[in-house]
C-alpha cells in the first residue's frame, strides 16, 4: 500500500513538472511494466522480433514525451503505458507488413477473458483489431476505453470503473456490448 501511495505521489510531482520524480518512479513501476510487456509478447506470434525490454524502453520514451498529462494515480499510469505498448506493437506490425509487402499479418491471440475468439485457439490480426477499435471509437469512445483498460491493461471491472469514474455495472454492461461488437467485426474479417 505504501508503494501505491509513493507511485501516486511521484506521478503528481511529475505532472507538476518535476522530471526527477520520473527517475524515482521508474524503478517502482518497472517490474509491472515488464510483466505487462511480457504478457503482450507472449500472445504474439513465435519469433517476434521485438523483445520485452525493447518494448518497455520504447514505451518509456513515449511516456516521457507525454505533455500536460495530469497523472491521477497508478491505475491511470498503467492504463496509458499499456495503451502505448499496444500502439507500439501495432506500428511494429504495420512496418513489418509494409516491408513484406502484404506478408503475413502479425497476430494476437485473444485470450478467453475477452471471448473475442471466433474459433477456440484462433488468432486475431492485431492490425484488424486496431482498425475495429477505431471504428468502435466513432460509435462509442468509452467502450474503446473500457476494452483498452480491461484487455490491454488487464484492469478488473472495479479498477476500470475507478479509472473512468463510472459504476462497475456500467463498465460490465459496456464491456459486454464492446466484446459483442468486436466479435462481429472481427468475425467478418476472417
Short mmCIF file of C-alpha atoms in Angstrom, two decimals, residues 17-185:
data_model
loop_
_atom_site.label_atom_id
_atom_site.label_comp_id
_atom_site.label_asym_id
_atom_site.label_seq_id
_atom_site.Cartn_x
_atom_site.Cartn_y
_atom_site.Cartn_z
CA UNK A 17 6.94 19.46 -13.78
CA UNK A 18 9.38 17.63 -11.52
CA UNK A 19 11.22 15.45 -14.03
CA UNK A 20 13.37 13.93 -11.27
CA UNK A 21 10.21 12.28 -9.96
CA UNK A 22 10.13 10.20 -13.14
CA UNK A 23 13.61 8.89 -12.37
CA UNK A 24 12.40 7.79 -8.94
CA UNK A 25 9.17 6.40 -10.35
CA UNK A 26 10.60 4.06 -12.97
CA UNK A 27 12.28 1.59 -10.57
CA UNK A 28 8.96 1.26 -8.72
CA UNK A 29 6.91 0.55 -11.85
CA UNK A 30 9.48 -1.30 -13.97
CA UNK A 31 8.53 -4.80 -12.81
CA UNK A 32 4.84 -4.20 -13.55
CA UNK A 33 5.68 -2.70 -16.97
CA UNK A 34 7.88 -5.72 -17.67
CA UNK A 35 5.08 -8.09 -16.68
CA UNK A 36 2.60 -6.32 -18.98
CA UNK A 37 5.07 -6.18 -21.89
CA UNK A 38 5.91 -9.86 -21.46
CA UNK A 39 2.19 -10.64 -21.41
CA UNK A 40 1.69 -8.76 -24.69
CA UNK A 41 4.61 -10.50 -26.34
CA UNK A 42 3.60 -13.92 -25.03
CA UNK A 43 0.41 -13.50 -27.07
CA UNK A 44 2.35 -12.60 -30.21
CA UNK A 45 3.45 -14.97 -32.91
CA UNK A 46 6.59 -17.04 -32.29
CA UNK A 47 9.88 -15.45 -33.36
CA UNK A 48 8.57 -11.92 -32.84
CA UNK A 49 11.46 -9.53 -33.42
CA UNK A 50 10.51 -7.07 -30.68
CA UNK A 51 11.81 -8.13 -27.25
CA UNK A 52 10.21 -7.35 -23.89
CA UNK A 53 12.93 -4.92 -22.82
CA UNK A 54 12.78 -3.10 -26.15
CA UNK A 55 9.01 -2.73 -25.83
CA UNK A 56 9.39 -1.30 -22.32
CA UNK A 57 12.08 1.13 -23.46
CA UNK A 58 10.01 2.34 -26.41
CA UNK A 59 7.03 2.80 -24.10
CA UNK A 60 9.25 4.67 -21.62
CA UNK A 61 10.41 7.06 -24.34
CA UNK A 62 6.80 7.73 -25.30
CA UNK A 63 5.83 8.16 -21.65
CA UNK A 64 8.45 10.82 -21.01
CA UNK A 65 7.24 12.64 -24.12
CA UNK A 66 3.73 12.91 -22.67
CA UNK A 67 2.99 16.60 -22.19
CA UNK A 68 0.32 18.10 -19.99
CA UNK A 69 -0.83 14.80 -18.52
CA UNK A 70 -2.41 15.16 -15.13
CA UNK A 71 -1.40 11.77 -13.75
CA UNK A 72 -4.16 10.72 -11.39
CA UNK A 73 -2.82 7.52 -9.89
CA UNK A 74 -1.11 4.20 -10.52
CA UNK A 75 -4.07 2.81 -12.50
CA UNK A 76 -4.09 5.83 -14.81
CA UNK A 77 -0.34 5.48 -15.40
CA UNK A 78 -0.52 1.77 -16.26
CA UNK A 79 -3.54 2.32 -18.49
CA UNK A 80 -1.61 4.88 -20.55
CA UNK A 81 1.56 2.77 -20.54
CA UNK A 82 -0.38 -0.29 -21.74
CA UNK A 83 -2.06 1.74 -24.45
CA UNK A 84 1.34 2.98 -25.62
CA UNK A 85 2.66 -0.61 -25.74
CA UNK A 86 -0.35 -1.63 -27.82
CA UNK A 87 0.31 1.22 -30.27
CA UNK A 88 3.99 0.29 -30.50
CA UNK A 89 3.06 -3.30 -31.37
CA UNK A 90 0.52 -2.13 -33.97
CA UNK A 91 3.11 0.21 -35.52
CA UNK A 92 5.63 -2.63 -35.49
CA UNK A 93 3.12 -4.90 -37.25
CA UNK A 94 2.32 -2.26 -39.85
CA UNK A 95 6.00 -1.66 -40.54
CA UNK A 96 6.66 -5.38 -40.83
CA UNK A 97 3.73 -5.79 -43.23
CA UNK A 98 4.94 -2.85 -45.32
CA UNK A 99 8.40 -4.37 -45.51
CA UNK A 100 6.97 -7.72 -46.51
CA UNK A 101 4.55 -6.02 -48.97
CA UNK A 102 1.50 -7.74 -47.71
CA UNK A 103 3.13 -10.63 -45.90
CA UNK A 104 1.58 -12.48 -43.02
CA UNK A 105 -0.13 -10.14 -40.59
CA UNK A 106 1.02 -10.05 -37.01
CA UNK A 107 -1.47 -11.95 -34.93
CA UNK A 108 -2.50 -11.52 -31.35
CA UNK A 109 -4.26 -14.46 -29.72
CA UNK A 110 -7.25 -13.11 -27.84
CA UNK A 111 -7.38 -14.86 -24.52
CA UNK A 112 -10.58 -16.34 -23.22
CA UNK A 113 -11.16 -13.43 -20.85
CA UNK A 114 -12.25 -11.21 -23.71
CA UNK A 115 -14.07 -14.01 -25.56
CA UNK A 116 -13.50 -12.47 -28.95
CA UNK A 117 -12.07 -15.66 -30.36
CA UNK A 118 -14.16 -16.82 -33.26
CA UNK A 119 -12.87 -20.37 -33.11
CA UNK A 120 -11.16 -21.53 -29.95
CA UNK A 121 -7.44 -21.04 -30.29
CA UNK A 122 -7.71 -18.93 -33.45
CA UNK A 123 -5.60 -15.79 -33.57
CA UNK A 124 -6.84 -12.36 -34.49
CA UNK A 125 -4.82 -9.96 -36.61
CA UNK A 126 -3.61 -7.11 -34.39
CA UNK A 127 -4.00 -4.59 -37.21
CA UNK A 128 -7.61 -5.70 -37.78
CA UNK A 129 -8.27 -5.38 -34.06
CA UNK A 130 -6.79 -1.88 -34.02
CA UNK A 131 -8.90 -0.87 -37.04
CA UNK A 132 -12.02 -2.34 -35.42
CA UNK A 133 -11.30 -0.35 -32.25
CA UNK A 134 -11.01 2.82 -34.35
CA UNK A 135 -14.42 2.10 -35.92
CA UNK A 136 -15.88 1.43 -32.48
CA UNK A 137 -14.47 4.75 -31.28
CA UNK A 138 -16.60 6.50 -33.90
CA UNK A 139 -19.66 4.95 -32.26
CA UNK A 140 -18.68 4.83 -28.61
CA UNK A 141 -15.35 6.14 -27.34
CA UNK A 142 -15.99 4.95 -23.80
CA UNK A 143 -16.39 1.34 -24.93
CA UNK A 144 -12.96 1.59 -26.58
CA UNK A 145 -11.52 2.93 -23.34
CA UNK A 146 -13.09 0.01 -21.47
CA UNK A 147 -11.57 -2.51 -23.91
CA UNK A 148 -8.16 -0.85 -23.61
CA UNK A 149 -8.31 -0.82 -19.82
CA UNK A 150 -9.74 -4.33 -19.43
CA UNK A 151 -7.96 -6.23 -22.17
CA UNK A 152 -4.78 -4.33 -22.89
CA UNK A 153 -4.13 -3.01 -19.39
CA UNK A 154 -5.51 -6.02 -17.55
CA UNK A 155 -7.62 -3.98 -15.15
CA UNK A 156 -10.52 -5.51 -13.26
CA UNK A 157 -14.07 -4.23 -13.65
CA UNK A 158 -13.66 -2.29 -10.40
CA UNK A 159 -10.32 -0.74 -11.45
CA UNK A 160 -11.76 0.18 -14.84
CA UNK A 161 -14.77 1.81 -13.18
CA UNK A 162 -12.47 3.79 -10.89
CA UNK A 163 -10.23 4.89 -13.77
CA UNK A 164 -13.22 6.09 -15.83
CA UNK A 165 -15.17 7.37 -12.83
CA UNK A 166 -18.26 5.36 -13.72
CA UNK A 167 -20.07 2.50 -11.99
CA UNK A 168 -18.93 -1.11 -12.12
CA UNK A 169 -22.32 -2.03 -13.58
CA UNK A 170 -21.86 0.43 -16.44
CA UNK A 171 -18.41 -0.99 -17.13
CA UNK A 172 -19.74 -4.56 -17.12
CA UNK A 173 -22.61 -3.68 -19.47
CA UNK A 174 -20.46 -1.70 -21.91
CA UNK A 175 -17.70 -4.34 -21.76
CA UNK A 176 -20.24 -6.92 -22.87
CA UNK A 177 -21.51 -4.71 -25.69
CA UNK A 178 -17.99 -3.88 -26.87
CA UNK A 179 -16.98 -7.56 -26.89
CA UNK A 180 -20.07 -8.49 -28.91
CA UNK A 181 -19.48 -5.66 -31.39
CA UNK A 182 -15.80 -6.54 -31.80
CA UNK A 183 -16.61 -10.23 -32.15
CA UNK A 184 -18.94 -9.45 -35.04
CA UNK A 185 -16.47 -7.06 -36.69
#
